[in-house]
Short mmCIF file of C-alpha atoms (C1' of nucleotides) in Angstrom, two decimals:
data_model
loop_
_atom_site.label_atom_id
_atom_site.label_comp_id
_atom_site.label_asym_id
_atom_site.label_seq_id
_atom_site.Cartn_x
_atom_site.Cartn_y
_atom_site.Cartn_z
CA MET A 1 -0.03 0.27 0.00
CA SER A 2 2.23 2.54 -0.96
CA SER A 3 0.13 4.74 -2.66
CA PRO A 4 -2.02 7.05 -0.52
CA CYS A 5 -4.75 7.83 -3.18
CA LEU A 6 -4.99 3.92 -4.11
CA SER A 7 -5.17 3.06 -0.08
CA SER A 8 -7.60 5.85 0.17
CA VAL A 9 -9.89 4.72 -2.28
CA LEU A 10 -9.58 1.07 -0.97
CA THR A 11 -10.22 2.00 2.62
CA ASN A 12 -13.17 4.49 1.26
CA ALA A 13 -14.56 1.44 -0.83
CA ASN A 14 -14.44 -0.98 1.71
CA LEU A 15 -16.08 1.74 3.91
CA THR A 16 -18.90 1.69 1.32
CA MET A 17 -19.33 -1.58 1.09
CA TYR A 18 -19.70 -2.51 4.75
CA GLN A 19 -21.11 0.71 6.05
CA THR A 20 -24.62 -0.16 6.94
CA GLY A 21 -27.40 1.23 8.93
CA VAL A 22 -26.26 5.26 8.38
CA SER A 23 -29.90 6.18 7.63
CA ASP A 24 -31.04 4.34 10.68
CA VAL A 25 -28.36 6.15 12.51
CA LEU A 26 -29.94 9.49 10.89
CA SER A 27 -33.24 9.10 11.59
CA ARG A 28 -32.87 8.31 15.28
CA GLN A 29 -29.95 10.70 16.54
CA PRO A 30 -29.60 14.10 15.05
CA SER A 31 -28.19 15.62 17.96
CA VAL A 32 -25.55 13.72 19.43
CA LEU A 33 -23.03 13.13 16.95
CA PRO A 34 -19.79 15.40 17.04
CA SER A 35 -19.22 18.25 14.85
CA ILE A 36 -17.75 18.09 11.44
CA ASN A 37 -14.43 18.77 12.30
CA THR A 38 -13.99 16.31 15.33
CA LEU A 39 -15.20 13.38 13.26
CA GLN A 40 -12.84 14.39 10.22
CA ILE A 41 -9.97 14.56 13.07
CA SER A 42 -11.08 11.55 14.97
CA ASN A 43 -11.24 9.34 11.61
CA PRO A 44 -7.39 7.78 11.57
CA ALA A 45 -8.44 7.26 7.55
CA TYR A 46 -8.74 11.30 7.30
CA SER A 47 -6.08 13.05 5.67
CA SER A 48 -5.77 16.20 3.41
CA ILE A 49 -5.14 13.96 0.65
CA SER A 50 -8.16 11.91 0.76
CA SER A 51 -10.36 14.89 1.68
CA GLN A 52 -10.55 15.78 -1.71
CA LEU A 53 -10.75 12.03 -2.81
CA TYR A 54 -14.76 12.48 -3.30
CA ARG A 55 -13.90 14.49 -6.15
CA GLN A 56 -12.58 11.43 -8.10
CA ILE A 57 -15.44 8.96 -7.21
CA SER A 58 -18.99 9.04 -8.38
CA PRO A 59 -21.82 10.34 -5.91
CA HIS A 60 -22.71 6.80 -5.69
CA CYS A 61 -19.55 5.01 -4.40
CA TRP A 62 -18.77 7.88 -1.94
CA ALA A 63 -18.34 6.42 1.58
CA ALA A 64 -19.69 8.42 4.48
CA GLU A 65 -16.43 10.41 4.68
CA ASN A 66 -16.49 11.56 1.36
CA VAL A 67 -19.88 12.53 1.97
CA LEU A 68 -18.42 14.80 5.01
CA ASP A 69 -15.53 16.05 2.71
CA TRP A 70 -17.97 17.46 0.10
CA ILE A 71 -20.16 18.80 2.53
CA SER A 72 -16.86 19.98 4.37
CA ASP A 73 -15.97 21.95 1.17
CA HIS A 74 -19.33 23.42 0.57
CA VAL A 75 -19.62 24.66 4.00
CA GLU A 76 -16.20 26.47 3.47
CA SER A 77 -16.79 27.69 -0.16
CA THR A 78 -20.38 29.12 0.96
CA LYS A 79 -18.93 30.77 4.50
CA PHE A 80 -21.99 28.60 6.28
CA ASP A 81 -21.77 28.48 9.67
CA ALA A 82 -20.91 24.66 10.28
CA SER A 83 -21.79 25.14 14.12
CA THR A 84 -25.31 24.95 13.04
CA LEU A 85 -25.23 21.81 10.89
CA SER A 86 -25.37 18.75 12.92
CA LEU A 87 -22.76 16.23 11.73
CA ALA A 88 -26.11 13.34 11.64
CA TYR A 89 -26.96 14.83 8.84
CA CYS A 90 -23.60 14.46 7.12
CA ALA A 91 -22.85 10.99 8.36
CA MET A 92 -24.47 9.03 5.19
CA ASP A 93 -23.03 7.41 2.77
CA GLY A 94 -23.08 8.41 -1.09
CA PRO A 95 -26.31 5.98 -2.01
CA THR A 96 -27.86 7.16 0.74
CA LEU A 97 -27.13 10.99 -0.22
CA CYS A 98 -28.10 10.13 -3.81
CA GLN A 99 -31.45 8.96 -3.03
CA MET A 100 -32.14 12.20 -1.41
CA SER A 101 -34.44 15.04 -3.40
CA ARG A 102 -33.88 18.28 -3.34
CA ASP A 103 -36.36 19.06 -0.80
CA GLN A 104 -35.14 16.65 1.44
CA MET A 105 -31.81 18.14 1.18
CA ILE A 106 -33.12 21.77 1.84
CA ALA A 107 -34.86 20.17 5.14
CA LEU A 108 -31.64 18.84 6.34
CA PHE A 109 -29.08 21.27 4.91
CA GLY A 110 -31.44 24.36 5.80
CA PRO A 111 -32.33 27.04 2.79
CA GLN A 112 -28.61 28.24 2.24
CA LEU A 113 -27.17 25.18 2.30
CA GLY A 114 -29.46 22.56 1.11
CA PRO A 115 -29.75 23.90 -2.38
CA HIS A 116 -25.91 24.33 -2.87
CA LEU A 117 -25.57 20.96 -1.90
CA HIS A 118 -28.35 19.75 -4.19
CA GLN A 119 -26.89 21.28 -7.36
CA SER A 120 -23.02 20.00 -6.57
CA LEU A 121 -24.20 16.61 -6.12
CA GLN A 122 -26.15 17.04 -9.35
CA GLU A 123 -23.23 18.10 -11.08
CA HIS A 124 -21.14 15.29 -9.74
CA LYS A 125 -23.60 12.75 -10.42
CA THR A 126 -23.78 13.76 -14.27
CA LYS A 127 -19.79 13.84 -14.34
CA TYR A 128 -19.40 10.51 -13.44
CA GLU A 129 -22.34 8.95 -15.07
CA LEU A 130 -20.01 9.23 -17.80
CA GLN A 131 -17.33 7.45 -16.42
CA SER A 132 -19.69 4.74 -15.55
CA LEU A 133 -17.49 1.98 -17.23
CA SER A 134 -14.58 2.35 -14.78
CA VAL A 135 -16.81 2.80 -11.49
CA PRO A 136 -17.86 -0.98 -11.62
CA GLU A 137 -14.51 -2.00 -12.18
CA LEU A 138 -12.85 -0.36 -9.50
CA ASN A 139 -15.70 -1.62 -7.11
CA GLU A 140 -15.12 -5.46 -8.07
CA THR A 141 -11.40 -4.62 -7.61
CA CYS A 142 -12.52 -3.45 -4.01
CA LEU A 143 -14.57 -6.17 -3.53
CA LEU A 144 -12.23 -9.04 -4.93
CA LEU A 145 -9.42 -7.59 -2.47
CA ASP A 146 -11.40 -7.38 0.54
CA ASN A 147 -12.61 -11.12 -0.23
CA PHE A 148 -8.95 -12.31 -0.67
CA LEU A 149 -7.98 -10.58 2.45
CA ASP A 150 -10.76 -11.69 4.51
CA ASN A 151 -9.81 -15.12 3.14
CA LEU A 152 -6.45 -14.70 4.35
CA ASN A 153 -7.73 -13.75 8.11
CA PHE A 154 -6.37 -10.34 7.16
CA PRO A 155 -8.30 -7.33 8.27
CA LEU A 156 -10.98 -5.79 6.07
CA LEU A 157 -9.38 -2.66 4.22
CA SER A 158 -11.91 -0.61 6.33
CA THR A 159 -9.82 -1.63 9.36
CA ILE A 160 -6.30 -0.74 8.13
CA ARG A 161 -5.46 2.57 9.41
CA ILE A 162 -3.30 4.27 6.52
CA GLY A 163 -1.08 7.45 6.42
CA GLN A 164 -1.64 7.94 10.05
CA ALA A 165 0.83 10.89 10.26
CA GLU A 166 -1.38 12.94 7.60
CA GLY A 167 -3.84 13.09 10.08
CA ALA A 168 -1.95 15.21 12.61
CA VAL A 169 -4.27 16.32 15.55
CA SER A 170 -4.01 19.63 17.44
CA LYS A 171 -5.16 19.35 21.06
CA ARG A 172 -7.43 21.72 21.07
CA ASP A 173 -9.42 19.95 18.46
CA ILE A 174 -9.94 16.91 20.78
CA GLU A 175 -12.90 18.06 23.20
CA TYR A 176 -14.23 15.49 25.57
CA GLY A 177 -17.75 14.31 25.14
CA ASP A 178 -18.00 15.13 21.61
CA ASP A 179 -15.59 12.76 19.53
CA TYR A 180 -17.05 9.52 19.91
CA ASP A 181 -19.65 8.15 18.02
CA LEU A 182 -20.91 4.57 17.24
CA THR A 183 -21.05 5.06 13.47
CA GLY A 184 -17.50 5.27 13.40
CA LEU A 185 -16.94 2.14 14.85
CA THR A 186 -15.23 -0.27 12.33
CA MET A 187 -15.96 -3.86 11.16
CA GLU A 188 -13.34 -5.27 13.37
CA SER A 189 -14.37 -3.52 16.25
CA MET A 190 -18.32 -4.24 15.56
CA THR A 191 -17.73 -8.14 15.76
CA SER A 192 -17.22 -8.70 19.22
CA LEU A 193 -19.92 -5.97 20.52
CA GLY A 194 -22.48 -7.95 21.42
CA ASP A 195 -22.51 -9.04 25.18
CA THR A 196 -24.34 -12.12 26.59
CA GLU A 197 -26.31 -9.52 29.15
CA TYR A 198 -27.92 -6.86 26.63
CA LEU A 199 -30.66 -5.15 28.11
CA SER A 200 -33.11 -2.71 26.66
CA ASP A 201 -33.81 -0.08 29.68
CA ASN A 202 -37.11 -1.70 29.89
CA GLN A 203 -36.55 -5.22 30.25
CA SER A 204 -35.54 -6.94 33.51
CA ASP A 205 -32.04 -8.42 34.31
CA SER A 206 -33.43 -12.36 34.04
CA GLU A 207 -34.24 -11.30 30.59
CA HIS A 208 -31.32 -11.94 27.55
CA SER A 209 -31.53 -10.70 24.55
CA SER A 210 -28.01 -10.93 22.56
CA SER A 211 -30.25 -11.14 19.24
CA SER A 212 -30.83 -7.83 19.09
CA ASN A 213 -27.55 -6.53 19.46
CA SER A 214 -26.84 -6.06 15.93
CA GLY A 215 -30.09 -3.78 15.44
CA MET A 216 -29.04 -1.66 18.48
CA PHE A 217 -27.04 1.04 16.43
CA GLY A 218 -28.29 -0.34 13.00
CA PHE A 219 -25.31 -2.10 12.33
CA SER A 220 -25.87 -5.55 10.37
CA ASN A 221 -24.29 -8.75 11.58
CA LEU A 222 -21.19 -8.66 9.32
CA GLY A 223 -19.61 -12.18 9.65
CA SER A 224 -19.26 -12.04 13.64
CA PRO A 225 -17.15 -15.26 14.49
CA GLU A 226 -19.05 -18.24 15.12
CA SER A 227 -17.80 -18.18 19.05
CA GLY A 228 -19.57 -14.79 19.66
CA SER A 229 -16.67 -13.96 21.38
CA GLY A 230 -14.45 -11.64 19.20
CA GLU A 231 -11.68 -10.89 21.88
CA SER A 232 -11.19 -14.48 22.49
CA ASP A 233 -10.66 -15.35 19.10
CA PRO A 234 -7.29 -14.60 17.89
CA GLU A 235 -8.13 -13.81 14.29
CA PHE A 236 -10.20 -11.19 15.38
CA SER A 237 -8.42 -9.38 18.02
CA TYR A 238 -6.00 -7.04 16.54
CA PRO A 239 -5.41 -5.84 12.88
CA LEU A 240 -2.14 -7.45 11.50
CA ILE A 241 -0.76 -5.78 8.85
CA SER A 242 -1.28 -1.74 10.40
CA LYS A 243 1.54 0.33 11.48
CA VAL A 244 1.54 3.30 13.32
CA HIS A 245 3.48 6.13 11.88
CA ILE A 246 4.27 8.90 14.44
CA LYS A 247 5.34 12.54 12.65
CA THR A 248 7.62 13.91 14.32
CA GLU A 249 8.44 17.81 14.75
CA LYS A 250 11.24 17.50 11.67
CA GLY A 251 8.26 16.16 9.59
CA GLU A 252 9.54 12.43 8.96
CA SER A 253 7.68 9.53 9.46
CA ARG A 254 8.72 6.59 12.02
CA LEU A 255 7.22 3.86 14.00
CA LYS A 256 6.68 4.07 17.45
CA ARG A 257 6.07 1.69 20.21
CA PRO A 258 2.74 1.46 21.25
CA ARG A 259 1.71 2.42 24.89
CA GLY A 260 1.40 -0.22 27.67
CA ARG A 261 3.48 -3.12 28.45
CA PRO A 262 4.42 -4.70 25.08
CA PRO A 263 2.83 -8.20 24.45
CA LYS A 264 4.72 -11.28 24.49
CA ILE A 265 6.39 -12.11 21.48
CA SER A 266 5.59 -15.55 21.52
CA ARG A 267 1.71 -14.88 21.26
CA GLU A 268 -0.15 -16.36 18.33
CA HIS A 269 -0.95 -13.29 16.06
CA SER A 270 1.20 -10.85 17.40
CA SER A 271 3.06 -10.65 14.48
CA SER A 272 4.60 -7.23 15.86
CA ILE A 273 2.73 -5.24 18.37
CA TYR A 274 4.74 -2.31 17.10
CA GLU A 275 2.82 -2.53 13.97
CA ASN A 276 -0.75 -2.29 15.50
CA SER A 277 -3.11 0.51 14.29
CA LYS A 278 -2.69 3.03 17.18
CA LYS A 279 -2.28 6.36 17.98
CA ASN A 280 -0.26 7.01 20.96
CA LYS A 281 -1.63 9.66 21.97
CA HIS A 282 -2.85 10.43 25.32
CA ALA A 283 -6.11 12.31 25.76
CA PRO A 284 -5.89 15.69 27.19
CA ARG A 285 -6.47 16.53 30.94
CA GLY A 286 -10.29 16.17 32.33
CA THR A 287 -10.97 13.32 29.78
CA HIS A 288 -11.00 10.49 32.24
CA LEU A 289 -12.47 7.10 31.62
CA TRP A 290 -14.68 7.55 34.65
CA GLU A 291 -16.15 10.79 33.37
CA PHE A 292 -16.80 9.20 29.89
CA ILE A 293 -18.64 6.67 31.75
CA ARG A 294 -20.67 9.04 33.56
CA ASP A 295 -21.63 11.15 30.27
CA ILE A 296 -22.91 8.09 28.81
CA LEU A 297 -25.13 7.61 31.75
CA ILE A 298 -26.23 11.07 32.25
CA HIS A 299 -27.21 11.47 28.33
CA PRO A 300 -29.70 9.48 27.48
CA GLU A 301 -29.45 10.00 24.19
CA ARG A 302 -25.77 8.82 23.97
CA ASN A 303 -26.76 5.99 26.08
CA GLN A 304 -28.49 3.63 23.60
CA GLY A 305 -28.70 0.66 25.99
CA LEU A 306 -24.88 0.65 26.46
CA MET A 307 -25.18 1.14 30.00
CA LYS A 308 -27.95 2.04 32.61
CA TRP A 309 -28.48 3.06 35.95
CA GLU A 310 -29.01 0.27 38.53
CA ASP A 311 -29.88 2.79 41.80
CA ARG A 312 -29.70 6.11 40.09
CA HIS A 313 -29.47 7.97 43.87
CA GLU A 314 -27.08 5.82 44.79
CA GLY A 315 -24.95 5.99 41.68
CA VAL A 316 -24.84 2.64 40.91
CA PHE A 317 -24.64 1.63 37.06
CA LYS A 318 -24.47 -1.37 34.98
CA PHE A 319 -22.44 -2.09 31.66
CA LEU A 320 -25.30 -3.64 29.29
CA LYS A 321 -23.01 -3.82 26.08
CA SER A 322 -19.53 -3.56 27.80
CA GLU A 323 -17.61 -4.36 24.73
CA ALA A 324 -19.33 -1.73 22.84
CA VAL A 325 -18.52 0.86 25.67
CA ALA A 326 -15.14 -0.12 25.77
CA GLN A 327 -15.07 0.21 21.88
CA MET A 328 -16.26 3.60 22.15
CA TRP A 329 -13.81 4.52 25.06
CA GLY A 330 -11.15 3.12 22.65
CA GLN A 331 -12.49 5.33 19.74
CA LYS A 332 -12.23 8.02 21.83
CA LYS A 333 -8.81 7.31 22.42
CA LYS A 334 -7.95 6.24 19.12
CA ASN A 335 -7.13 2.92 20.37
CA SER A 336 -8.55 0.20 18.23
CA SER A 337 -7.74 -2.53 20.50
CA MET A 338 -9.28 -1.18 23.57
CA THR A 339 -11.46 -4.02 25.51
CA TYR A 340 -13.59 -4.31 28.52
CA GLU A 341 -10.93 -6.32 30.22
CA LYS A 342 -8.67 -3.35 29.77
CA LEU A 343 -11.32 -0.66 30.53
CA SER A 344 -11.97 -2.93 33.35
CA ARG A 345 -9.07 -2.57 35.10
CA ALA A 346 -8.73 0.99 34.60
CA MET A 347 -11.95 0.91 36.41
CA ARG A 348 -10.45 -0.97 39.54
CA TYR A 349 -7.67 1.44 39.66
CA TYR A 350 -10.78 4.26 40.67
CA TYR A 351 -11.17 1.92 44.02
CA LYS A 352 -8.60 3.20 45.67
CA ARG A 353 -9.22 6.83 44.64
CA GLU A 354 -12.58 6.61 45.86
CA ILE A 355 -14.14 7.45 42.62
CA LEU A 356 -15.75 4.16 42.24
CA GLU A 357 -16.75 1.92 45.07
CA ARG A 358 -17.53 -1.89 44.67
CA VAL A 359 -20.37 -3.78 44.52
CA ASP A 360 -19.73 -7.32 45.12
CA GLY A 361 -21.23 -10.11 43.69
CA ARG A 362 -22.89 -7.98 40.74
CA ARG A 363 -20.88 -8.39 37.39
CA LEU A 364 -20.34 -5.37 35.33
CA VAL A 365 -21.96 -3.32 38.06
CA TYR A 366 -20.31 -0.61 39.60
CA LYS A 367 -21.05 2.47 41.71
CA PHE A 368 -19.62 5.98 41.93
CA GLY A 369 -17.85 6.87 45.08
CA LYS A 370 -17.33 9.98 46.94
CA ASN A 371 -14.65 11.61 44.79
CA SER A 372 -16.54 11.45 41.68
CA SER A 373 -19.13 14.35 40.73
CA GLY A 374 -21.33 15.06 38.32
CA TRP A 375 -23.77 12.31 38.11
CA LYS A 376 -26.03 13.27 40.96
CA ILE A 377 -29.46 14.45 39.89
CA GLU A 378 -29.13 17.53 42.04
CA GLU A 379 -25.76 18.25 40.45
CA ILE A 380 -26.90 18.21 36.70
CA GLY A 381 -30.33 19.45 37.63
CA ILE A 382 -32.07 17.32 35.31
CA SER A 383 -34.61 14.08 36.30
CA MET A 384 -33.47 11.32 34.56
"C1'" DT B 1 14.48 16.61 31.82
"C1'" DC B 2 12.40 14.66 35.35
"C1'" DC B 3 8.12 13.22 37.71
"C1'" DA B 4 3.13 12.22 38.84
"C1'" DG B 5 -1.12 11.04 37.22
"C1'" DG B 6 -4.00 8.61 34.56
"C1'" DT B 7 -4.02 4.80 31.83
"C1'" DT B 8 -2.80 0.79 28.94
"C1'" DT B 9 -1.53 -3.87 28.49
"C1'" DC B 10 -0.34 -8.43 29.87
"C1'" DC B 11 -0.40 -12.02 33.31
"C1'" DT B 12 -2.22 -15.38 36.77
"C1'" DG B 13 -5.36 -16.56 40.01
"C1'" DT B 14 -10.33 -16.27 41.91
"C1'" DT B 15 -15.17 -16.14 41.50
"C1'" DT B 16 -19.42 -16.13 39.40
"C1'" DA C 1 -16.27 -23.70 30.65
"C1'" DA C 2 -16.48 -19.12 30.20
"C1'" DA C 3 -16.79 -14.77 31.35
"C1'" DA C 4 -15.81 -11.19 34.78
"C1'" DC C 5 -13.09 -9.77 38.68
"C1'" DA C 6 -8.79 -8.71 41.03
"C1'" DG C 7 -4.56 -6.64 41.35
"C1'" DG C 8 0.53 -6.72 40.47
"C1'" DA C 9 3.74 -5.55 37.34
"C1'" DA C 10 5.48 -2.74 33.89
"C1'" DA C 11 5.04 0.75 29.88
"C1'" DC C 12 3.54 4.50 28.09
"C1'" DC C 13 2.05 9.45 27.18
"C1'" DT C 14 0.62 13.98 29.00
"C1'" DG C 15 1.16 17.90 31.52
"C1'" DG C 16 3.65 20.82 34.79
#
DNA sequence: TCCAGGTTTCCTGTTT
DNA sequence: AAAACAGGAAACCTGG
């Protein structure tokens, strides 16, 4: 993968092929997704090169990030106030976009940006209808490549991070609470999200409904392992061929060790831990795990059945989809290999600091301690 | 440059 | 048997 353009094309094609449920997300949660800037920045595949990629692809083949790039360009060119634009309206892929009428686009993007976007889209569609011969060939190639890599137990193209060094992120752009988003979870991450104890808010503890997991966020079940436990399955644990390129101040790119204790060399599938896809950027101060957990709990629109209060007044809560929460945390920290096991270790460190209290005998249940804050009803002033 | 805080990762053993 | 829990150890990153 030496050509960034080809890499981006393949990555985007893969995203296009496998991203599902975007319209579902659109219809449900228009206000909870991050801003355009934070999504672009939090997307590891994003780069200045790929941001122009949509110009070379038919709108019908645009992935969500191509749509985002396209919208971003128009936001800039029209001096539109992006802060008034919900990212949820931008988090759709090309095929979804192409199905929208002019009125629908005006309804979504407003009377200023909507017509502009519609006009632009028609121009792009017209342009690429003339080149329709080449696009199916590209899609077919991408599909073949994906199948090929999949059969070799390589990660899907969408899980490979390419040119990360190009996606340099400034610290001020990483604002807590806005840059995690389930729609950005990759294929590899979604294969193991289904916990055995998923419960909707209306269900009792005795009810189990793992079969409904895939539909919670509108993701389809895309080839999860039979075992149902991606974490314990070596084939579904880590991307194998990704590399972490860290751009230094001098501008060169080099391999960098991932954070944490290095894994044992002898472990199967750990061909090289230093080649794992990770950005070793530590979160800025104030971005703590317990705050992340707290914010999921106190924002029902973000919760989506991930966690629930067991005792709202006592601060007792339970993970309903522990792996999904861990993936979200990992996404926030730019760490694709985050698991509930690791997250829970960090949670246990909070016992000593009395940010959390133990809840003995109950699995996946924690309680906020006296050194936590911001979760009490009287503190946040709303009724849960 | 060093240090502290806050994880992240791995590991072994225990409990549910 | 598997998943979750517990906690030690070590590594890493960021901010001060």
